[in-house]
Short mmCIF file of C-alpha atoms in Angstrom, two decimals:
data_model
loop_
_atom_site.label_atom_id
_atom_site.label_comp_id
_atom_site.label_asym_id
_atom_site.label_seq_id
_atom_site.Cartn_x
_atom_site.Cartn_y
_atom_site.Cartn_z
CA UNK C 1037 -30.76 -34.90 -21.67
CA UNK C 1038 -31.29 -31.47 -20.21
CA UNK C 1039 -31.66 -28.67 -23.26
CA UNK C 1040 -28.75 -26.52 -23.92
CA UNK C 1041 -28.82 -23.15 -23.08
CA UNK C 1042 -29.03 -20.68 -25.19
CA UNK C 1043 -25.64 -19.27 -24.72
CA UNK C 1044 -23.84 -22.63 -25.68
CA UNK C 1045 -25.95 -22.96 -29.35
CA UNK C 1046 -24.37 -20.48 -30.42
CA UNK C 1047 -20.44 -21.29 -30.31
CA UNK C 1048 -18.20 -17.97 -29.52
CA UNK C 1049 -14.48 -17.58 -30.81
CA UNK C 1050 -12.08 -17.87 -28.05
CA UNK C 1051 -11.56 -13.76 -28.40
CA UNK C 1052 -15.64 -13.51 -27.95
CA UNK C 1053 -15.43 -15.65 -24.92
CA UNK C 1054 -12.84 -13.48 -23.16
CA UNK C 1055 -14.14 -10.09 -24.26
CA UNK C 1056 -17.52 -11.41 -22.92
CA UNK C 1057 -15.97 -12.62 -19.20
CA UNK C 1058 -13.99 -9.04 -18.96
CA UNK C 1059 -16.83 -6.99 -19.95
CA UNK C 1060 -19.00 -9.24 -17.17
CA UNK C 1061 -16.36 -9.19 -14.34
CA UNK C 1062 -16.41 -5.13 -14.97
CA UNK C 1063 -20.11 -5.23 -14.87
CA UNK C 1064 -20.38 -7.08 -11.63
CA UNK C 1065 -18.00 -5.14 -10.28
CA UNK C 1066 -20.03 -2.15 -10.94
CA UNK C 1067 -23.02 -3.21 -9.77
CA UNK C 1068 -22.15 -4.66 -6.49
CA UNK C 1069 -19.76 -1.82 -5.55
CA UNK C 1070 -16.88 -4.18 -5.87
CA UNK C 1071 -18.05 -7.16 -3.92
CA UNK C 1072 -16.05 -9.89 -5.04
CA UNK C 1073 -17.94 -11.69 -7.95
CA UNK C 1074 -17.66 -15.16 -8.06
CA UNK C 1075 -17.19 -17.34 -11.26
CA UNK C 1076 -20.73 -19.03 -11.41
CA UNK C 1077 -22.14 -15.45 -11.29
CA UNK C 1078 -19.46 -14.11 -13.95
CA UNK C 1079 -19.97 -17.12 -16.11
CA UNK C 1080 -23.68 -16.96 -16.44
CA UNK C 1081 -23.70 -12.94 -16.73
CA UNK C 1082 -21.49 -13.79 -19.84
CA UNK C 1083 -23.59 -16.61 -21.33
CA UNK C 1084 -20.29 -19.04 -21.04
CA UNK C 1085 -19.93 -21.93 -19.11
CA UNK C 1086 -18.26 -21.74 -15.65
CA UNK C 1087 -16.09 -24.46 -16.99
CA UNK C 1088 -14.36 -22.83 -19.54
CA UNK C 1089 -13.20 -20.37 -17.32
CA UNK C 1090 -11.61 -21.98 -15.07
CA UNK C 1091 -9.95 -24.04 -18.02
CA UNK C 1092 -8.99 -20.60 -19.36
CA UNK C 1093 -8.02 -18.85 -16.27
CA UNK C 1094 -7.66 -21.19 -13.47
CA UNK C 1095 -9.09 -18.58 -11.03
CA UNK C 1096 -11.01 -16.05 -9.89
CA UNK C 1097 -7.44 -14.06 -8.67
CA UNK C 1098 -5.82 -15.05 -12.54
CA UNK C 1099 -8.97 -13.64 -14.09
CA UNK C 1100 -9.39 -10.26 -12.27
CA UNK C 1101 -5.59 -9.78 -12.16
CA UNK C 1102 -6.21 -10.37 -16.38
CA UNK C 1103 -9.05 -8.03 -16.55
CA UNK C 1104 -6.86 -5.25 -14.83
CA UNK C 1105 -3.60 -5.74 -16.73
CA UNK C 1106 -5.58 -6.14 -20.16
CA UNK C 1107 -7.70 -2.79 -19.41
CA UNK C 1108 -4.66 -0.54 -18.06
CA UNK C 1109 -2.98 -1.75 -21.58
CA UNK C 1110 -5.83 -1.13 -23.75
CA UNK C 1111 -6.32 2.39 -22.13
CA UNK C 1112 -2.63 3.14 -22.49
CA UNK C 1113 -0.76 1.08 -24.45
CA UNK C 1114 3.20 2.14 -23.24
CA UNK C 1115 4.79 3.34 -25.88
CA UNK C 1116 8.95 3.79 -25.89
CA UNK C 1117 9.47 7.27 -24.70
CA UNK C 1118 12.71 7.67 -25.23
CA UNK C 1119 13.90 7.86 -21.38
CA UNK C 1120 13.15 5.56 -18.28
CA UNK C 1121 11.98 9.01 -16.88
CA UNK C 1122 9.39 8.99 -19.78
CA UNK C 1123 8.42 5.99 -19.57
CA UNK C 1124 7.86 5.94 -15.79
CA UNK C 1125 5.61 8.73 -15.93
CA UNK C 1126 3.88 7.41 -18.56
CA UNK C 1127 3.30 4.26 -16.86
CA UNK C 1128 2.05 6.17 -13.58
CA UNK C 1129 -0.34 8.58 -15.55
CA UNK C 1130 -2.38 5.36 -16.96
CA UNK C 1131 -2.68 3.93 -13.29
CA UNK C 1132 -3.84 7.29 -11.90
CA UNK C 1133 -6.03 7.57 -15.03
CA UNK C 1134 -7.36 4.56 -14.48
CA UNK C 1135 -8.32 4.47 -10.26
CA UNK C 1136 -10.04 8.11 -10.92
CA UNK C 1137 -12.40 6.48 -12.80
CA UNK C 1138 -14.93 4.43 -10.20
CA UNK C 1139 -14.29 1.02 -12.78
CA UNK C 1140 -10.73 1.11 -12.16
CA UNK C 1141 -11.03 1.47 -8.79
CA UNK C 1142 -13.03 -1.17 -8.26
CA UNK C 1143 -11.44 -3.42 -10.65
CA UNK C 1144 -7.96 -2.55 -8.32
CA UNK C 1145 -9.67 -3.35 -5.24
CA UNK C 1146 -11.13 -6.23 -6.36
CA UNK C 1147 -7.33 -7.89 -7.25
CA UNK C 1148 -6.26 -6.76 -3.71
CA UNK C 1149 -9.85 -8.29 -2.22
CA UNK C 1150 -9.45 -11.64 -4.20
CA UNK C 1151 -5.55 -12.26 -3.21
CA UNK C 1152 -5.49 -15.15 -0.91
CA UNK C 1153 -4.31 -14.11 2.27
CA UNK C 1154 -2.22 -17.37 3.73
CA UNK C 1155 1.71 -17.23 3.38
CA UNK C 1156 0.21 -20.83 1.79
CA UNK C 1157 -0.25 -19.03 -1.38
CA UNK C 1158 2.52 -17.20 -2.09
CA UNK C 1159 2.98 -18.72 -5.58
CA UNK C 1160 -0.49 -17.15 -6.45
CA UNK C 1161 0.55 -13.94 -5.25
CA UNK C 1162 3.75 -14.14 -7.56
CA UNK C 1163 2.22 -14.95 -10.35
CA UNK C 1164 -0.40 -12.11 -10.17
CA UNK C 1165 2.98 -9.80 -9.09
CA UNK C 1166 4.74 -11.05 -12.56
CA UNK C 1167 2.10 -10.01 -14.58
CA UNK C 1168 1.34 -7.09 -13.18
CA UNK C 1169 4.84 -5.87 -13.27
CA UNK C 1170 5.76 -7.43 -16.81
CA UNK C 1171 5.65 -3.60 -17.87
CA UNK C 1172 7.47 -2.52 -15.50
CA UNK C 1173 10.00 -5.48 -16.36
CA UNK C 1174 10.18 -3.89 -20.12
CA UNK C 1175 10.81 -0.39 -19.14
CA UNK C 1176 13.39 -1.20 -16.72
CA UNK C 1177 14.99 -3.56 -19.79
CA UNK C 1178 14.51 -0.71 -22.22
CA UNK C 1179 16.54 1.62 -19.48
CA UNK C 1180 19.44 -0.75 -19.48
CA UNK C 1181 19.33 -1.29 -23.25
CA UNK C 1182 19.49 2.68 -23.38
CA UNK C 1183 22.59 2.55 -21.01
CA UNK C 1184 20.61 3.92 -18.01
CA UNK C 1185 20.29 2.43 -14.44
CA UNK C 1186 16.78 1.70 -13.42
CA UNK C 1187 15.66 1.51 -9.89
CA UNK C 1188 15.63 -2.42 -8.49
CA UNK C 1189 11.73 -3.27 -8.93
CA UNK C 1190 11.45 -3.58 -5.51
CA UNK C 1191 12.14 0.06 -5.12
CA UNK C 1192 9.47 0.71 -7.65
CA UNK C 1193 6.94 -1.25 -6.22
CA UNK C 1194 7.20 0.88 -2.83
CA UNK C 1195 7.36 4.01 -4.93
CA UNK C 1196 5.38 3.82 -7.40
CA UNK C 1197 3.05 0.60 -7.66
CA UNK C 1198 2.50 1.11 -3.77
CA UNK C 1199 0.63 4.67 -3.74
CA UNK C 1200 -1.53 4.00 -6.76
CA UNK C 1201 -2.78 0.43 -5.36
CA UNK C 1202 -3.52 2.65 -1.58
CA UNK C 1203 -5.29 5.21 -2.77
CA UNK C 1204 -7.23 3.13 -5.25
CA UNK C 1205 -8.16 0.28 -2.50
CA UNK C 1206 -8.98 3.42 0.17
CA UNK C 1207 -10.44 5.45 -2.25
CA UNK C 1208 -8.19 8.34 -1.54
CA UNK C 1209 -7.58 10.76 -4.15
CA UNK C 1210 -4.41 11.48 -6.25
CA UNK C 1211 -3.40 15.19 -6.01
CA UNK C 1212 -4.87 16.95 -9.02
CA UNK C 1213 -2.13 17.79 -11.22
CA UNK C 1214 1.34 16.99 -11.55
CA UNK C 1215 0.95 13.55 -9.64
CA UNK C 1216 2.96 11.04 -11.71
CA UNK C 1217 5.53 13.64 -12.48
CA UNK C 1218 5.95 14.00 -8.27
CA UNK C 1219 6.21 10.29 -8.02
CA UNK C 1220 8.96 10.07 -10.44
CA UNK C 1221 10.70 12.97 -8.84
CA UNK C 1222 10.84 11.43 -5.66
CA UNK C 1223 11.74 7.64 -7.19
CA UNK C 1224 14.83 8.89 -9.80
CA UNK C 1225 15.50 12.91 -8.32
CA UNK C 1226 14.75 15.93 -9.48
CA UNK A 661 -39.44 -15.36 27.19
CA UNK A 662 -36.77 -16.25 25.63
CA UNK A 663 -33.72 -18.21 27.90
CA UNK A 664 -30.80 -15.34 27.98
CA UNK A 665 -27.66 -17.11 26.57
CA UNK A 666 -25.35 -18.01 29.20
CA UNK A 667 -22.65 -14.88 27.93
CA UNK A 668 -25.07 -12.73 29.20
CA UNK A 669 -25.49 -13.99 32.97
CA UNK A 670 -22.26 -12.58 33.44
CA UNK A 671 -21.98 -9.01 32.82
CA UNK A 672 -19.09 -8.21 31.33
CA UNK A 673 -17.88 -4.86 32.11
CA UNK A 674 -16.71 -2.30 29.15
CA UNK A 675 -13.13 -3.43 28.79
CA UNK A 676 -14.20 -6.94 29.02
CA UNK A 677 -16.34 -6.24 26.64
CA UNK A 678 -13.91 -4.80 24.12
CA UNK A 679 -11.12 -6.49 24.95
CA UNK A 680 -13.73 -9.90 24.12
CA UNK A 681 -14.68 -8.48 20.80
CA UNK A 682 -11.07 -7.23 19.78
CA UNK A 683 -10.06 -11.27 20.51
CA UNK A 684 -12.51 -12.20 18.54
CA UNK A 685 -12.07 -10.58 15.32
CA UNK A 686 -8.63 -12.13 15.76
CA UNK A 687 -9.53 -14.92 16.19
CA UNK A 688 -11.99 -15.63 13.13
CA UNK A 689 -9.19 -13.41 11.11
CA UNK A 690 -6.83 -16.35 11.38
CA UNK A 691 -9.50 -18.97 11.87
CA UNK A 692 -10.34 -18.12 8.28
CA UNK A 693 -7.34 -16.79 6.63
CA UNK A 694 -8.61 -13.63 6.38
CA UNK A 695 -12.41 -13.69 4.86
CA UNK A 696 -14.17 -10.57 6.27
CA UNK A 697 -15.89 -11.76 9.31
CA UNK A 698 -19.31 -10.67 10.06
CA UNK A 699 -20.61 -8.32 12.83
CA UNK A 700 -22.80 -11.79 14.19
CA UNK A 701 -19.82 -14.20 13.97
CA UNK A 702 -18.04 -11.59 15.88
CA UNK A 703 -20.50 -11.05 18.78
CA UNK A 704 -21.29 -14.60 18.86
CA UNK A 705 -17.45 -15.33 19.39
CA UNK A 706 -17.10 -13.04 21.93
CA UNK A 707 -20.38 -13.74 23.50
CA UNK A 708 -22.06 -10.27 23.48
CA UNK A 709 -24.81 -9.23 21.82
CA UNK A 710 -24.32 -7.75 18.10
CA UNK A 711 -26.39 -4.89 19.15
CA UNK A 712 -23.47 -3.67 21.96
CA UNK A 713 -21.02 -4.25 19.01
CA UNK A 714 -23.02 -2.26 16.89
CA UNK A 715 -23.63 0.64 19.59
CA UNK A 716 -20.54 0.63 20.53
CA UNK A 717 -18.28 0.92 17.44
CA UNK A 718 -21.11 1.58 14.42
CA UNK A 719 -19.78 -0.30 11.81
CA UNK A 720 -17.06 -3.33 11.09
CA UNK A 721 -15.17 -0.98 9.24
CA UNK A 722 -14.97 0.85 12.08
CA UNK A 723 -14.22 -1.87 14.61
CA UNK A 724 -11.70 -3.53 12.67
CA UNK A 725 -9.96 -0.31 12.33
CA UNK A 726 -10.42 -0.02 16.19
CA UNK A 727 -8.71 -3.59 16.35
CA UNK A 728 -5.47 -2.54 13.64
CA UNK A 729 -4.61 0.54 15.46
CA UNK A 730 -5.35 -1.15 19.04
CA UNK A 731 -2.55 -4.09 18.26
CA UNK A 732 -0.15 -1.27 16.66
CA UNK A 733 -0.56 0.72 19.79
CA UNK A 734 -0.10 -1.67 22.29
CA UNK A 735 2.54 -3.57 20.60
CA UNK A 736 4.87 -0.61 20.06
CA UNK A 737 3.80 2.45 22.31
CA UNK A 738 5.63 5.76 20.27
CA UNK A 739 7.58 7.43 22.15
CA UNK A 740 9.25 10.77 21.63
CA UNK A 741 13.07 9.46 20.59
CA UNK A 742 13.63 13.24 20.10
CA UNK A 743 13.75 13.43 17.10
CA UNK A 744 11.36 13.16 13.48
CA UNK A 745 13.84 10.69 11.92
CA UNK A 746 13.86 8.42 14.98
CA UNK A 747 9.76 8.71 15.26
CA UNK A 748 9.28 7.87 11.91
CA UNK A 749 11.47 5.04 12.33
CA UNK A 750 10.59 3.33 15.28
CA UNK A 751 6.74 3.97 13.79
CA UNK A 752 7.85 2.07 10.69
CA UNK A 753 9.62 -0.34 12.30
CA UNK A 754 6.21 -1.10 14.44
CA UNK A 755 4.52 -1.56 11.15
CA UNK A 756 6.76 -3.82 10.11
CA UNK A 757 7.16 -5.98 12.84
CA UNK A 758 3.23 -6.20 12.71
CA UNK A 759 3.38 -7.46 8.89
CA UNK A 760 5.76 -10.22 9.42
CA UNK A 761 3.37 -11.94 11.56
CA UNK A 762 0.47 -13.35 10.11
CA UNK A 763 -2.14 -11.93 12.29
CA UNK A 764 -0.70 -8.64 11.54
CA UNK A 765 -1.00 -9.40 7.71
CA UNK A 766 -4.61 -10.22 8.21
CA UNK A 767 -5.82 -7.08 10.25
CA UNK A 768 -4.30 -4.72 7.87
CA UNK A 769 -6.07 -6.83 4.70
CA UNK A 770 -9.58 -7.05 6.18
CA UNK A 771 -8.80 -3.46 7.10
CA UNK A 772 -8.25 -2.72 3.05
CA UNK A 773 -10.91 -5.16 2.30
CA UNK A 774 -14.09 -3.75 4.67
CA UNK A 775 -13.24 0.01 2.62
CA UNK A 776 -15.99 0.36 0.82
CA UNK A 777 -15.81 0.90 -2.84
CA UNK A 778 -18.13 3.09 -3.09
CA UNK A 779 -17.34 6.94 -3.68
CA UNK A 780 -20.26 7.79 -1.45
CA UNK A 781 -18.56 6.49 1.49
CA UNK A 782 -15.83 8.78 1.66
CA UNK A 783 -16.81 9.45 4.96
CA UNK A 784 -16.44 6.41 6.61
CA UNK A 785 -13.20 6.03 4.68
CA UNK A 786 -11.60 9.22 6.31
CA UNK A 787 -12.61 8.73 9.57
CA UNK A 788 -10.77 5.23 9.17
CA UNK A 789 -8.28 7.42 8.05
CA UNK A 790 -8.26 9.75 10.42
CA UNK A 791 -7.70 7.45 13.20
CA UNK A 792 -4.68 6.15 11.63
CA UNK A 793 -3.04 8.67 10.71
CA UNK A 794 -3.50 9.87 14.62
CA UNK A 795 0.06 8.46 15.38
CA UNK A 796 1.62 10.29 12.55
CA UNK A 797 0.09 13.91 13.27
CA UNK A 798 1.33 13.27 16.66
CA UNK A 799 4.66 12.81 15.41
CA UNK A 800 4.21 15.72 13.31
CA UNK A 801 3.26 18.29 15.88
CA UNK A 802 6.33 16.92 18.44
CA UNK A 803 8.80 17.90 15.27
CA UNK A 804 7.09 21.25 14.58
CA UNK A 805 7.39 21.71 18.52
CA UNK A 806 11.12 21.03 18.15
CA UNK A 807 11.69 22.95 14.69
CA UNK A 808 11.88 20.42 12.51
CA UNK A 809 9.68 20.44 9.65
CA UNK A 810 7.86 17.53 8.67
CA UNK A 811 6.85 16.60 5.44
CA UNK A 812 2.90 16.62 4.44
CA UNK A 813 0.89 13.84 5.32
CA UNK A 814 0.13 13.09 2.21
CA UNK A 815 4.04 12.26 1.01
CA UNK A 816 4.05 10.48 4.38
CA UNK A 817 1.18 8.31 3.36
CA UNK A 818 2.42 7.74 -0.14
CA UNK A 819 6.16 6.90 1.18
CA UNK A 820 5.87 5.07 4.45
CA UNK A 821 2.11 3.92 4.88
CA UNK A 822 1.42 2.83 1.26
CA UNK A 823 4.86 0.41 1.17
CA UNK A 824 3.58 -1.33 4.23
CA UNK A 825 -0.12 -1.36 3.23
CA UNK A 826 0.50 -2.87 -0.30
CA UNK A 827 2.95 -5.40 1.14
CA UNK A 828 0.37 -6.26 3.86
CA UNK A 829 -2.53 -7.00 1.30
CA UNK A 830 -0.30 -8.75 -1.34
CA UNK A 831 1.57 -10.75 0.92
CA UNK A 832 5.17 -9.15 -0.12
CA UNK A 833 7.92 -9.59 2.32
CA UNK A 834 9.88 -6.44 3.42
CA UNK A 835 13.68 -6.54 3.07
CA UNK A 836 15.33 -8.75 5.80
CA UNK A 837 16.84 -5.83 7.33
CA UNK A 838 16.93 -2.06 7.51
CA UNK A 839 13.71 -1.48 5.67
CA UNK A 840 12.31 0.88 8.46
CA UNK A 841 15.79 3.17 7.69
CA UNK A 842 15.57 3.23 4.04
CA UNK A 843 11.93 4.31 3.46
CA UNK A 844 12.62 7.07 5.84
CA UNK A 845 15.50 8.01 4.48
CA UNK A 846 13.67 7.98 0.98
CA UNK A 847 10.97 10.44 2.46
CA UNK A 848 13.42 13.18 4.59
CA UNK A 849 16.79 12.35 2.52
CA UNK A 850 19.70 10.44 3.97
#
């Protein structure tokens, strides 16, 4: 019997375990300048076994598009602001938030880097997509509930997903001020 | 001495050369589904020496860059249709017609993917930049010439290149039809 290592004696809650994995995917990230980490590397930089995250996750595409979606909530959870116009901006002023910093940059670029690129794998793709734009899903749904008419997601995605994820995976940087309001301007009108 | 490698009996002039290279970044593009190929895959493909690749084009970044806007160019030549709408349009419509074929998807992707993450690399990042944007300045100085006024390059990369960049790299199909018309009309109003 080969020992245990010392990660595994002591047991971590299932909250422990993913805290550990996010924190270790941002650290890799960090330190390699966004070269996409793999999961042996993540796994042992967290002290968990590689096997429990694929159980968890499935994959390396699941878990980054997790760590982004979990971090861009925790930074700004999305509050009801009372309009879709609101609520829109709000939405775009955590994503440009977030890809001015060099972590969420990376941690964007790395879910573009690690989707797969065959049409084979368009299910993939779709899942990270419905995650990604559950919030948008809500504030659209809070829209209608409001009696408003949202944009079709689709429309959204070019408009306002689409810019943040460019300049984020080109490093290009968002106008200064006044950039989430000018997106929203040009998506619902002035 | 060393036995040269048989590539290398045969000179290969410049364009062969290029023209060699571009084929092979291609090729190992699709032969891999898209993971970054490396500079000595590349000239080993091609059968030149790494060195001339490196000489010649500095970095893969640069080179693959060389490769997108090399397929764009020759695939769809921009003509002045007299008039911004129609330039932006047919140079949309070239964009799109590049991302429903799977090569097309691929260049653009290991495009996004060589970036580096870096913030420190900002230069390499415009000059990638540069390059493409070359078409769109172009089409921005024939509609000055004429009186028009274009919008900033900025709202034209947000509006036109970010759409097809982000549906590119995630794999997201355009509309079916008339997608070239409505993100133009979105940027200059219908």
């Amino acid at each position: 019997m080969t020992p245990k290592q010392p990660s595994e004696r002591i047991r971590k809650s299932p909250e422990q375990v993913r805290a550990a994995v996010h924190q270790a995917v941002i650290d890799l990230l960090t330190a390699t300048d966004g070269a996409d980490p793999t999961i042996p590397a993540i796994a042992q930089r967290a002290g968990v076994n590689h096997t429990s995250i694929y159980r968890r996750w499935g994959s390396r595409e699941a878990l980054l598009a997790d760590v982004v979606t979990t971090r861009l909530e925790r930074d700004s959870p999305l509050n009801d602001t009372g309009s879709l116009r609101g609520d829109l901006t709000a939405w775009v002023r955590a994503g440009v938030d977030s890809i001015r910093t060099p972590e969420g940059r990376l941690l964007i670029r790395a879910v573009a880097l690690s989707m797969p690129g065959s049409a084979d794998a368009q299910t993939e793709r779709d899942q990270h997509f419905r995650r990604r734009l559950q919030s948008i899903e809500n504030i659209r749904e809070r829209a209608t509930a409001r009696g408003e008419t949202p944009p079709p997601l689709d429309q959204i995605l070019d408009q306002l997903l689409a810019p943040l994820y460019i300049r984020a995976i080109f490093g290009i940087d968002p106008p200064a001020s006044g950039y989430p309001e000018l997106l929203v301007n040009r998506l619902l009108g002035t």
